[in-house]
Amino acid sequence: MNIRLAYKSDVASLVALYAPYVENTAITFECQIPSAEEFTDRID
């Protein structure tokens, strides 16, 4: 396994991975899936 920093090109995949946790669990404190723009801001 290789762990690296996230790139802007990863945003769509990251949102897709994160969305089920937001929608179906209490793991995150978010009620809505962040937009690609919001997620991009988080990795900048």
GROMACS .gro file of C-alpha atoms in nm:
model
   44
    1MET     CA    1   0.000   0.000   0.000
    2ASN     CA    2   0.127   0.344  -0.092
    3ILE     CA    3  -0.019   0.639   0.100
    4ARG     CA    4   0.014   0.980  -0.061
    5LEU     CA    5  -0.141   1.324  -0.044
    6ALA     CA    6  -0.467   1.373  -0.230
    7TYR     CA    7  -0.462   1.557  -0.561
    8LYS     CA    8  -0.736   1.762  -0.722
    9SER     CA    9  -0.770   1.486  -0.981
   10ASP     CA   10  -0.874   1.251  -0.696
   11VAL     CA   11  -1.176   1.457  -0.587
   12ALA     CA   12  -1.446   1.269  -0.779
   13SER     CA   13  -1.324   0.935  -0.646
   14LEU     CA   14  -1.291   1.067  -0.293
   15VAL     CA   15  -1.644   1.206  -0.292
   16ALA     CA   16  -1.774   0.874  -0.426
   17LEU     CA   17  -1.594   0.686  -0.147
   18TYR     CA   18  -1.706   0.930   0.122
   19ALA     CA   19  -2.072   0.966   0.018
   20PRO     CA   20  -2.200   0.631   0.154
   21TYR     CA   21  -2.057   0.714   0.497
   22VAL     CA   22  -2.235   1.049   0.501
   23GLU     CA   23  -2.565   0.901   0.379
   24ASN     CA   24  -2.578   0.573   0.569
   25THR     CA   25  -2.376   0.601   0.891
   26ALA     CA   26  -2.317   0.823   1.191
   27ILE     CA   27  -1.940   0.811   1.138
   28THR     CA   28  -1.920   1.167   1.003
   29PHE     CA   29  -2.080   1.480   1.143
   30GLU     CA   30  -2.202   1.579   0.798
   31CYS     CA   31  -2.567   1.565   0.694
   32GLN     CA   32  -2.508   1.632   0.324
   33ILE     CA   33  -2.247   1.501   0.086
   34PRO     CA   34  -1.993   1.775   0.017
   35SER     CA   35  -1.975   1.901  -0.339
   36ALA     CA   36  -1.666   1.845  -0.548
   37GLU     CA   37  -1.582   2.213  -0.498
   38GLU     CA   38  -1.605   2.182  -0.119
   39PHE     CA   39  -1.393   1.868  -0.123
   40THR     CA   40  -1.134   2.041  -0.341
   41ASP     CA   41  -1.113   2.322  -0.086
   42ARG     CA   42  -1.046   2.067   0.186
   43ILE     CA   43  -0.744   1.920   0.010
   44ASP     CA   44  -0.592   2.254  -0.088
   0.00000   0.00000   0.00000
